Amino acid sequence: MLLTIWSAAALAAAAPPSVPTVEVTARGETAPVATAQGDAADDPAIWRNPARPGESLIVGTDKKAGLYVYRLDGKVRDFAAAGRLNNVDLIDMGAAGVIVVASDRNDEAQAKLQVWRLDTAAAKLQPLGAVTGGAGEAYGVCLLRDAAGLTAFSVLKHGAIVQVRIVLDGAAPTGRIVRTMQLPTQTEGCVADPRTGTLYVGEEDRGIWAFDAREDRPAEATLVATVDRAHLFDDVEGLALMPVGRNGGWLIASSQGDNAYALFELPSMKPAGRFRVVAGRFGSTEETDGIAVMPGSFGKDYPAGLFVAQDGHNQPAPQNFKLVSWRDVLAALRKGRARR
């Protein structure tokens, strides 16, 4: 596989030596996960209710116990006891419903992808079955809907990205590996942009790579953002996409090493600001693993989009997920630029 690394000069020009970090506060939080000890909450996904935005849902993993469904008030509506589920994504498949897929690391030698249908009216998970996620320990997962159906990218801890075509037509889902890609070291976060057919994957100590997401294309990768300890700090953890228009918006990365979130302008991947969630009515976020973001109204507290981040501390309670208004993020970034 070809790995294309931007020149040192180009990367240095893209990332200024000192990048200001603005601050926002959360407007909500979920109930803590039930696992009281250690690192447990990990990754969220968002379903937006287009008819009643205030009744939207958040799905989140307890990577030692299973999968939660929360309302925007943070209360638990459902829990699937499925053991060691690390990352989660969901996607609206039309007549097939809202499909939720989580990376299953119960068997560290053989990754699985657990599949549910989300009953959005009842806020319940309906188990459908499991498909292969490739040979190795399951870590990240992200989904893409295209003309051929549903694709899952199963990101394995040792750096492999296994592209799986999932078919939902039968009594249980089936999965077929159609392509495998490889990065040099530990990977986890990923997100696919259906507008451009681009898959972004985070190599924790190195940066963010871009692949052509189409299964019939070569497994070539380009390093489009590097861990420079100015804009992006290791570990690179969760990735999320806030789309605007045909190919614009932002890619957001959890810059775990300094408890912040780095924005990159799309499609150029030019650094576009940083923010941090600090204590207010709700607590701050630290050592964030997974993140999710979605445009549109989610009610009065989130009128222009919702950002959700795992909180790796949340003392004295167990870990949980914090909810942030995307309008607050954009306002803080504008003020930060005005002060420069």
mmCIF file of C-alpha atoms in Angstrom:
data_model
loop_
_atom_site.group_PDB
_atom_site.id
_atom_site.type_symbol
_atom_site.label_atom_id
_atom_site.label_comp_id
_atom_site.label_asym_id
_atom_site.label_seq_id
_atom_site.Cartn_x
_atom_site.Cartn_y
_atom_site.Cartn_z
ATOM 1 C CA MET A 1 0.000 0.000 0.000
ATOM 2 C CA LEU A 2 1.233 3.482 -0.858
ATOM 3 C CA LEU A 3 1.459 5.943 2.053
ATOM 4 C CA THR A 4 1.849 9.533 0.872
ATOM 5 C CA ILE A 5 3.276 11.905 3.457
ATOM 6 C CA TRP A 6 3.049 15.639 2.848
ATOM 7 C CA SER A 7 6.411 17.389 2.918
ATOM 8 C CA ALA A 8 7.661 18.766 6.198
ATOM 9 C CA ALA A 9 7.551 22.271 4.725
ATOM 10 C CA ALA A 10 3.934 21.880 3.635
ATOM 11 C CA LEU A 11 2.858 20.541 7.032
ATOM 12 C CA ALA A 12 4.738 23.294 8.851
ATOM 13 C CA ALA A 13 3.032 25.913 6.686
ATOM 14 C CA ALA A 14 -0.379 24.368 7.322
ATOM 15 C CA ALA A 15 -0.039 24.441 11.125
ATOM 16 C CA PRO A 16 0.989 27.731 12.797
ATOM 17 C CA PRO A 17 3.509 27.442 15.646
ATOM 18 C CA SER A 18 0.993 28.718 18.203
ATOM 19 C CA VAL A 19 -2.692 27.937 17.801
ATOM 20 C CA PRO A 20 -5.098 29.648 20.239
ATOM 21 C CA THR A 21 -7.636 27.400 21.939
ATOM 22 C CA VAL A 22 -11.058 28.879 22.737
ATOM 23 C CA GLU A 23 -13.318 27.671 25.533
ATOM 24 C CA VAL A 24 -16.943 26.541 25.601
ATOM 25 C CA THR A 25 -19.132 24.923 28.240
ATOM 26 C CA ALA A 26 -21.451 21.947 27.945
ATOM 27 C CA ARG A 27 -25.218 22.469 27.936
ATOM 28 C CA GLY A 28 -25.947 18.911 29.001
ATOM 29 C CA GLU A 29 -24.487 15.549 29.921
ATOM 30 C CA THR A 30 -25.530 11.911 29.977
ATOM 31 C CA ALA A 31 -25.925 9.768 33.022
ATOM 32 C CA PRO A 32 -22.612 8.095 33.926
ATOM 33 C CA VAL A 33 -21.979 4.620 32.584
ATOM 34 C CA ALA A 34 -22.558 1.822 35.062
ATOM 35 C CA THR A 35 -18.928 0.671 35.068
ATOM 36 C CA ALA A 36 -17.671 2.547 38.101
ATOM 37 C CA GLN A 37 -13.966 1.794 37.921
ATOM 38 C CA GLY A 38 -11.443 2.734 35.261
ATOM 39 C CA ASP A 39 -11.740 3.775 31.641
ATOM 40 C CA ALA A 40 -15.209 2.725 30.446
ATOM 41 C CA ALA A 41 -17.244 5.226 28.408
ATOM 42 C CA ASP A 42 -15.723 5.572 24.956
ATOM 43 C CA ASP A 43 -17.594 6.605 21.823
ATOM 44 C CA PRO A 44 -20.930 8.290 20.959
ATOM 45 C CA ALA A 45 -23.134 8.470 17.860
ATOM 46 C CA ILE A 46 -26.092 10.780 17.225
ATOM 47 C CA TRP A 47 -29.499 10.237 15.642
ATOM 48 C CA ARG A 48 -31.409 13.428 14.876
ATOM 49 C CA ASN A 49 -35.195 13.293 14.906
ATOM 50 C CA PRO A 50 -36.108 15.532 11.938
ATOM 51 C CA ALA A 51 -39.754 15.883 12.991
ATOM 52 C CA ARG A 52 -39.141 16.451 16.724
ATOM 53 C CA PRO A 53 -35.483 17.476 17.187
ATOM 54 C CA GLY A 54 -35.805 17.560 20.961
ATOM 55 C CA GLU A 55 -36.524 13.824 20.903
ATOM 56 C CA SER A 56 -33.258 12.947 19.196
ATOM 57 C CA LEU A 57 -31.067 10.162 20.585
ATOM 58 C CA ILE A 58 -27.453 9.525 21.509
ATOM 59 C CA VAL A 59 -25.939 6.047 21.453
ATOM 60 C CA GLY A 60 -22.784 5.518 23.503
ATOM 61 C CA THR A 61 -20.474 2.671 24.433
ATOM 62 C CA ASP A 62 -19.357 1.405 27.805
ATOM 63 C CA LYS A 63 -16.370 -0.499 26.484
ATOM 64 C CA LYS A 64 -16.481 -2.923 29.391
ATOM 65 C CA ALA A 65 -20.200 -3.650 29.361
ATOM 66 C CA GLY A 66 -22.255 -2.713 26.289
ATOM 67 C CA LEU A 67 -24.241 -0.012 24.531
ATOM 68 C CA TYR A 68 -26.478 2.775 25.885
ATOM 69 C CA VAL A 69 -29.264 4.837 24.338
ATOM 70 C CA TYR A 70 -29.787 8.295 25.835
ATOM 71 C CA ARG A 71 -32.276 11.100 25.278
ATOM 72 C CA LEU A 72 -30.963 14.663 25.046
ATOM 73 C CA ASP A 73 -31.796 15.121 28.727
ATOM 74 C CA GLY A 74 -29.079 12.555 29.383
ATOM 75 C CA LYS A 75 -31.351 9.911 30.807
ATOM 76 C CA VAL A 76 -30.803 6.270 29.839
ATOM 77 C CA ARG A 77 -33.562 4.869 27.654
ATOM 78 C CA ASP A 78 -32.015 1.496 26.805
ATOM 79 C CA PHE A 79 -28.942 -0.630 27.430
ATOM 80 C CA ALA A 80 -27.664 -3.625 25.460
ATOM 81 C CA ALA A 81 -25.413 -5.813 27.592
ATOM 82 C CA ALA A 82 -22.921 -6.929 24.955
ATOM 83 C CA GLY A 83 -19.576 -6.852 26.712
ATOM 84 C CA ARG A 84 -16.536 -5.103 25.286
ATOM 85 C CA LEU A 85 -17.887 -2.766 22.619
ATOM 86 C CA ASN A 86 -15.345 -0.069 21.817
ATOM 87 C CA ASN A 87 -16.632 2.321 19.124
ATOM 88 C CA VAL A 88 -20.066 2.871 17.598
ATOM 89 C CA ASP A 89 -21.626 4.530 14.566
ATOM 90 C CA LEU A 90 -25.134 4.725 13.170
ATOM 91 C CA ILE A 91 -26.672 5.506 9.814
ATOM 92 C CA ASP A 92 -30.160 5.903 8.370
ATOM 93 C CA MET A 93 -30.636 3.188 5.745
ATOM 94 C CA GLY A 94 -34.107 4.283 4.668
ATOM 95 C CA ALA A 95 -36.524 1.345 4.493
ATOM 96 C CA ALA A 96 -34.060 -0.790 6.500
ATOM 97 C CA GLY A 97 -34.237 1.688 9.385
ATOM 98 C CA VAL A 98 -31.559 3.349 11.478
ATOM 99 C CA ILE A 99 -28.691 0.864 11.733
ATOM 100 C CA VAL A 100 -26.247 0.903 14.642
ATOM 101 C CA VAL A 101 -22.893 -0.878 14.376
ATOM 102 C CA ALA A 102 -20.380 -1.298 17.221
ATOM 103 C CA SER A 103 -16.864 -2.727 17.207
ATOM 104 C CA ASP A 104 -16.814 -5.905 19.305
ATOM 105 C CA ARG A 105 -13.495 -6.754 20.969
ATOM 106 C CA ASN A 106 -14.720 -9.609 23.167
ATOM 107 C CA ASP A 107 -12.451 -11.869 21.094
ATOM 108 C CA GLU A 108 -9.211 -9.923 20.628
ATOM 109 C CA ALA A 109 -8.044 -12.265 17.873
ATOM 110 C CA GLN A 110 -11.169 -12.024 15.709
ATOM 111 C CA ALA A 111 -12.945 -8.696 15.519
ATOM 112 C CA LYS A 112 -16.706 -8.607 15.138
ATOM 113 C CA LEU A 113 -19.158 -5.896 14.206
ATOM 114 C CA GLN A 114 -22.344 -6.085 16.256
ATOM 115 C CA VAL A 115 -25.418 -4.793 14.406
ATOM 116 C CA TRP A 116 -28.675 -3.360 15.794
ATOM 117 C CA ARG A 117 -31.669 -1.539 14.427
ATOM 118 C CA LEU A 118 -32.554 1.529 16.478
ATOM 119 C CA ASP A 119 -36.267 1.796 17.181
ATOM 120 C CA THR A 120 -36.303 5.582 17.185
ATOM 121 C CA ALA A 121 -39.873 5.892 18.516
ATOM 122 C CA ALA A 122 -39.261 3.642 21.513
ATOM 123 C CA ALA A 123 -35.561 4.551 21.890
ATOM 124 C CA LYS A 124 -34.708 0.833 21.954
ATOM 125 C CA LEU A 125 -32.010 -1.277 20.320
ATOM 126 C CA GLN A 126 -33.172 -4.313 18.348
ATOM 127 C CA PRO A 127 -30.298 -6.818 17.959
ATOM 128 C CA LEU A 128 -29.812 -8.098 14.414
ATOM 129 C CA GLY A 129 -26.623 -10.131 14.675
ATOM 130 C CA ALA A 130 -22.888 -9.853 14.064
ATOM 131 C CA VAL A 131 -20.572 -9.885 11.056
ATOM 132 C CA THR A 132 -16.834 -10.230 10.658
ATOM 133 C CA GLY A 133 -14.592 -7.277 11.438
ATOM 134 C CA GLY A 134 -11.314 -8.895 10.371
ATOM 135 C CA ALA A 135 -8.449 -10.659 12.122
ATOM 136 C CA GLY A 136 -7.266 -8.704 15.142
ATOM 137 C CA GLU A 137 -8.583 -6.628 18.040
ATOM 138 C CA ALA A 138 -11.588 -4.473 17.185
ATOM 139 C CA TYR A 139 -11.104 -0.791 17.944
ATOM 140 C CA GLY A 140 -12.755 1.811 15.699
ATOM 141 C CA VAL A 141 -15.737 1.687 13.355
ATOM 142 C CA CYS A 142 -17.444 4.087 10.971
ATOM 143 C CA LEU A 143 -20.185 3.659 8.387
ATOM 144 C CA LEU A 144 -20.837 4.790 4.832
ATOM 145 C CA ARG A 145 -24.008 4.511 2.767
ATOM 146 C CA ASP A 146 -23.555 4.529 -0.995
ATOM 147 C CA ALA A 147 -25.388 3.332 -4.077
ATOM 148 C CA ALA A 148 -24.432 -0.282 -3.336
ATOM 149 C CA GLY A 149 -25.697 -0.235 0.256
ATOM 150 C CA LEU A 150 -23.952 -0.209 3.630
ATOM 151 C CA THR A 151 -20.209 -0.300 4.206
ATOM 152 C CA ALA A 152 -18.471 -0.535 7.566
ATOM 153 C CA PHE A 153 -14.820 0.311 8.124
ATOM 154 C CA SER A 154 -13.510 -1.881 10.940
ATOM 155 C CA VAL A 155 -10.381 -0.257 12.368
ATOM 156 C CA LEU A 156 -8.180 -2.750 14.174
ATOM 157 C CA LYS A 157 -5.798 -1.818 16.962
ATOM 158 C CA HIS A 158 -2.696 -2.943 15.066
ATOM 159 C CA GLY A 159 -3.341 -0.504 12.206
ATOM 160 C CA ALA A 160 -5.425 -2.473 9.712
ATOM 161 C CA ILE A 161 -8.617 -0.964 8.293
ATOM 162 C CA VAL A 162 -10.954 -3.708 7.075
ATOM 163 C CA GLN A 163 -13.692 -2.634 4.678
ATOM 164 C CA VAL A 164 -16.810 -4.757 5.138
ATOM 165 C CA ARG A 165 -19.891 -4.761 2.917
ATOM 166 C CA ILE A 166 -22.923 -5.417 5.141
ATOM 167 C CA VAL A 167 -26.129 -6.836 3.668
ATOM 168 C CA LEU A 168 -29.329 -6.429 5.671
ATOM 169 C CA ASP A 169 -31.774 -8.297 3.422
ATOM 170 C CA GLY A 170 -31.945 -11.615 5.283
ATOM 171 C CA ALA A 171 -33.054 -12.718 8.721
ATOM 172 C CA ALA A 172 -29.618 -11.719 10.030
ATOM 173 C CA PRO A 173 -27.005 -9.361 8.551
ATOM 174 C CA THR A 174 -24.136 -10.779 6.532
ATOM 175 C CA GLY A 175 -20.725 -9.239 6.035
ATOM 176 C CA ARG A 176 -18.090 -9.660 3.333
ATOM 177 C CA ILE A 177 -14.571 -8.213 3.503
ATOM 178 C CA VAL A 178 -13.976 -6.331 0.246
ATOM 179 C CA ARG A 179 -10.696 -4.549 0.942
ATOM 180 C CA THR A 180 -8.031 -4.194 3.632
ATOM 181 C CA MET A 181 -5.837 -1.155 4.206
ATOM 182 C CA GLN A 182 -2.951 -0.694 6.615
ATOM 183 C CA LEU A 183 -1.371 2.066 8.685
ATOM 184 C CA PRO A 184 1.962 1.637 10.460
ATOM 185 C CA THR A 185 0.923 1.870 14.126
ATOM 186 C CA GLN A 186 -2.079 1.922 16.487
ATOM 187 C CA THR A 187 -5.262 3.371 15.009
ATOM 188 C CA GLU A 188 -8.821 3.928 16.199
ATOM 189 C CA GLY A 189 -10.930 6.921 15.164
ATOM 190 C CA CYS A 190 -12.421 7.095 11.694
ATOM 191 C CA VAL A 191 -15.124 8.920 9.766
ATOM 192 C CA ALA A 192 -16.295 8.686 6.150
ATOM 193 C CA ASP A 193 -17.481 11.650 4.075
ATOM 194 C CA PRO A 194 -20.195 10.403 1.684
ATOM 195 C CA ARG A 195 -20.040 13.637 -0.328
ATOM 196 C CA THR A 196 -16.466 13.126 -1.496
ATOM 197 C CA GLY A 197 -16.035 9.395 -0.899
ATOM 198 C CA THR A 198 -13.153 10.040 1.514
ATOM 199 C CA LEU A 199 -12.319 7.956 4.572
ATOM 200 C CA TYR A 200 -10.351 9.674 7.348
ATOM 201 C CA VAL A 201 -8.498 7.513 9.893
ATOM 202 C CA GLY A 202 -6.523 8.591 12.940
ATOM 203 C CA GLU A 203 -3.131 7.016 13.599
ATOM 204 C CA GLU A 204 -2.822 7.867 17.276
ATOM 205 C CA ASP A 205 0.824 8.965 17.414
ATOM 206 C CA ARG A 206 1.183 10.235 13.843
ATOM 207 C CA GLY A 207 -1.861 12.102 12.544
ATOM 208 C CA ILE A 208 -4.862 11.794 10.242
ATOM 209 C CA TRP A 209 -4.802 9.841 6.987
ATOM 210 C CA ALA A 210 -7.162 10.060 4.022
ATOM 211 C CA PHE A 211 -8.188 7.089 1.856
ATOM 212 C CA ASP A 212 -10.455 6.789 -1.158
ATOM 213 C CA ALA A 213 -13.432 5.015 0.437
ATOM 214 C CA ARG A 214 -14.490 3.203 -2.733
ATOM 215 C CA GLU A 215 -13.857 -0.516 -2.451
ATOM 216 C CA ASP A 216 -12.563 -0.900 -6.010
ATOM 217 C CA ARG A 217 -9.827 1.703 -5.578
ATOM 218 C CA PRO A 218 -6.214 1.143 -4.496
ATOM 219 C CA ALA A 219 -5.566 1.130 -0.764
ATOM 220 C CA GLU A 220 -3.437 4.268 -0.904
ATOM 221 C CA ALA A 221 -3.313 6.750 1.968
ATOM 222 C CA THR A 222 -2.242 10.368 2.332
ATOM 223 C CA LEU A 223 -1.217 11.929 5.629
ATOM 224 C CA VAL A 224 -3.358 15.078 5.673
ATOM 225 C CA ALA A 225 -2.794 16.265 9.256
ATOM 226 C CA THR A 226 0.175 15.567 11.453
ATOM 227 C CA VAL A 227 0.684 15.444 15.215
ATOM 228 C CA ASP A 228 2.581 18.736 15.449
ATOM 229 C CA ARG A 229 1.848 19.530 19.138
ATOM 230 C CA ALA A 230 0.572 22.943 18.067
ATOM 231 C CA HIS A 231 -2.756 22.218 16.415
ATOM 232 C CA LEU A 232 -2.983 18.458 17.006
ATOM 233 C CA PHE A 233 -1.590 16.577 19.993
ATOM 234 C CA ASP A 234 -1.211 12.843 20.418
ATOM 235 C CA ASP A 235 -3.105 10.742 20.961
ATOM 236 C CA VAL A 236 -5.326 11.401 17.968
ATOM 237 C CA GLU A 237 -8.583 9.820 19.107
ATOM 238 C CA GLY A 238 -12.159 10.314 17.868
ATOM 239 C CA LEU A 239 -12.884 11.901 14.482
ATOM 240 C CA ALA A 240 -16.156 13.537 13.447
ATOM 241 C CA LEU A 241 -17.436 15.386 10.399
ATOM 242 C CA MET A 242 -19.591 18.543 10.375
ATOM 243 C CA PRO A 243 -20.651 18.938 6.728
ATOM 244 C CA VAL A 244 -21.528 22.244 5.046
ATOM 245 C CA GLY A 245 -22.666 22.264 1.430
ATOM 246 C CA ARG A 246 -21.273 20.069 -1.295
ATOM 247 C CA ASN A 247 -17.831 19.444 0.201
ATOM 248 C CA GLY A 248 -17.229 22.052 2.908
ATOM 249 C CA GLY A 249 -17.448 22.123 6.686
ATOM 250 C CA TRP A 250 -14.984 20.764 9.214
ATOM 251 C CA LEU A 251 -13.258 17.576 10.267
ATOM 252 C CA ILE A 252 -12.944 17.536 14.063
ATOM 253 C CA ALA A 253 -10.375 15.476 15.947
ATOM 254 C CA SER A 254 -10.039 14.717 19.636
ATOM 255 C CA SER A 255 -6.599 16.107 20.466
ATOM 256 C CA GLN A 256 -6.382 13.963 23.565
ATOM 257 C CA GLY A 257 -2.912 14.971 24.664
ATOM 258 C CA ASP A 258 -4.007 18.487 25.624
ATOM 259 C CA ASN A 259 -7.723 17.884 26.308
ATOM 260 C CA ALA A 260 -8.876 19.841 23.243
ATOM 261 C CA TYR A 261 -10.568 19.431 19.865
ATOM 262 C CA ALA A 262 -8.869 20.437 16.620
ATOM 263 C CA LEU A 263 -10.832 21.622 13.592
ATOM 264 C CA PHE A 264 -9.728 21.230 9.991
ATOM 265 C CA GLU A 265 -11.407 23.039 7.111
ATOM 266 C CA LEU A 266 -12.833 20.788 4.416
ATOM 267 C CA PRO A 267 -11.863 19.848 1.793
ATOM 268 C CA SER A 268 -8.427 21.486 2.209
ATOM 269 C CA MET A 269 -7.706 20.125 5.726
ATOM 270 C CA LYS A 270 -6.292 23.526 6.635
ATOM 271 C CA PRO A 271 -6.238 24.027 10.439
ATOM 272 C CA ALA A 272 -9.353 26.026 11.340
ATOM 273 C CA GLY A 273 -9.236 26.504 15.105
ATOM 274 C CA ARG A 274 -9.292 24.624 18.379
ATOM 275 C CA PHE A 275 -11.655 24.508 21.326
ATOM 276 C CA ARG A 276 -11.824 23.027 24.789
ATOM 277 C CA VAL A 277 -14.857 22.138 26.942
ATOM 278 C CA VAL A 278 -14.380 23.761 30.353
ATOM 279 C CA ALA A 279 -16.417 23.552 33.547
ATOM 280 C CA GLY A 280 -19.647 25.509 33.748
ATOM 281 C CA ARG A 281 -23.068 24.259 34.761
ATOM 282 C CA PHE A 282 -21.659 20.854 33.831
ATOM 283 C CA GLY A 283 -18.109 19.613 34.112
ATOM 284 C CA SER A 284 -15.236 19.910 31.682
ATOM 285 C CA THR A 285 -13.979 17.135 29.410
ATOM 286 C CA GLU A 286 -10.577 15.524 29.674
ATOM 287 C CA GLU A 287 -8.795 12.708 27.836
ATOM 288 C CA THR A 288 -11.615 12.409 25.323
ATOM 289 C CA ASP A 289 -11.785 9.221 23.296
ATOM 290 C CA GLY A 290 -14.814 9.334 20.990
ATOM 291 C CA ILE A 291 -16.686 12.350 19.614
ATOM 292 C CA ALA A 292 -19.703 12.882 17.383
ATOM 293 C CA VAL A 293 -21.253 15.938 15.750
ATOM 294 C CA MET A 294 -24.354 16.547 13.631
ATOM 295 C CA PRO A 295 -25.838 19.620 11.932
ATOM 296 C CA GLY A 296 -29.412 20.848 12.233
ATOM 297 C CA SER A 297 -31.617 21.872 15.113
ATOM 298 C CA PHE A 298 -31.779 19.739 18.248
ATOM 299 C CA GLY A 299 -34.096 22.113 20.098
ATOM 300 C CA LYS A 300 -33.518 25.365 21.959
ATOM 301 C CA ASP A 301 -30.241 24.372 23.612
ATOM 302 C CA TYR A 302 -28.701 23.081 20.382
ATOM 303 C CA PRO A 303 -30.291 25.175 17.591
ATOM 304 C CA ALA A 304 -27.495 24.817 15.029
ATOM 305 C CA GLY A 305 -26.016 21.395 15.679
ATOM 306 C CA LEU A 306 -24.921 19.075 18.474
ATOM 307 C CA PHE A 307 -21.394 18.048 19.505
ATOM 308 C CA VAL A 308 -20.976 15.119 21.915
ATOM 309 C CA ALA A 309 -17.695 14.191 23.596
ATOM 310 C CA GLN A 310 -16.699 11.379 25.922
ATOM 311 C CA ASP A 311 -15.413 12.668 29.242
ATOM 312 C CA GLY A 312 -12.523 10.602 30.508
ATOM 313 C CA HIS A 313 -12.694 11.985 34.054
ATOM 314 C CA ASN A 314 -16.115 13.177 35.345
ATOM 315 C CA GLN A 315 -15.116 12.674 38.995
ATOM 316 C CA PRO A 316 -16.468 11.753 41.429
ATOM 317 C CA ALA A 317 -18.913 9.870 39.153
ATOM 318 C CA PRO A 318 -17.958 7.328 36.479
ATOM 319 C CA GLN A 319 -17.268 8.537 32.945
ATOM 320 C CA ASN A 320 -20.013 9.963 30.748
ATOM 321 C CA PHE A 321 -20.662 12.069 27.616
ATOM 322 C CA LYS A 322 -20.958 15.864 27.496
ATOM 323 C CA LEU A 323 -23.323 17.705 25.113
ATOM 324 C CA VAL A 324 -22.206 20.991 23.519
ATOM 325 C CA SER A 325 -24.050 23.441 21.275
ATOM 326 C CA TRP A 326 -22.290 23.750 17.936
ATOM 327 C CA ARG A 327 -23.465 27.379 17.791
ATOM 328 C CA ASP A 328 -21.466 27.994 20.984
ATOM 329 C CA VAL A 329 -18.378 26.479 19.369
ATOM 330 C CA LEU A 330 -18.644 28.659 16.258
ATOM 331 C CA ALA A 331 -19.287 31.775 18.337
ATOM 332 C CA ALA A 332 -16.226 31.098 20.493
ATOM 333 C CA LEU A 333 -14.064 30.520 17.430
ATOM 334 C CA ARG A 334 -15.246 33.807 15.873
ATOM 335 C CA LYS A 335 -14.442 35.707 19.054
ATOM 336 C CA GLY A 336 -11.063 34.031 19.251
ATOM 337 C CA ARG A 337 -10.192 35.081 15.704
ATOM 338 C CA ALA A 338 -11.373 38.634 16.384
ATOM 339 C CA ARG A 339 -8.964 38.930 19.343
ATOM 340 C CA ARG A 340 -5.936 37.862 17.324
#
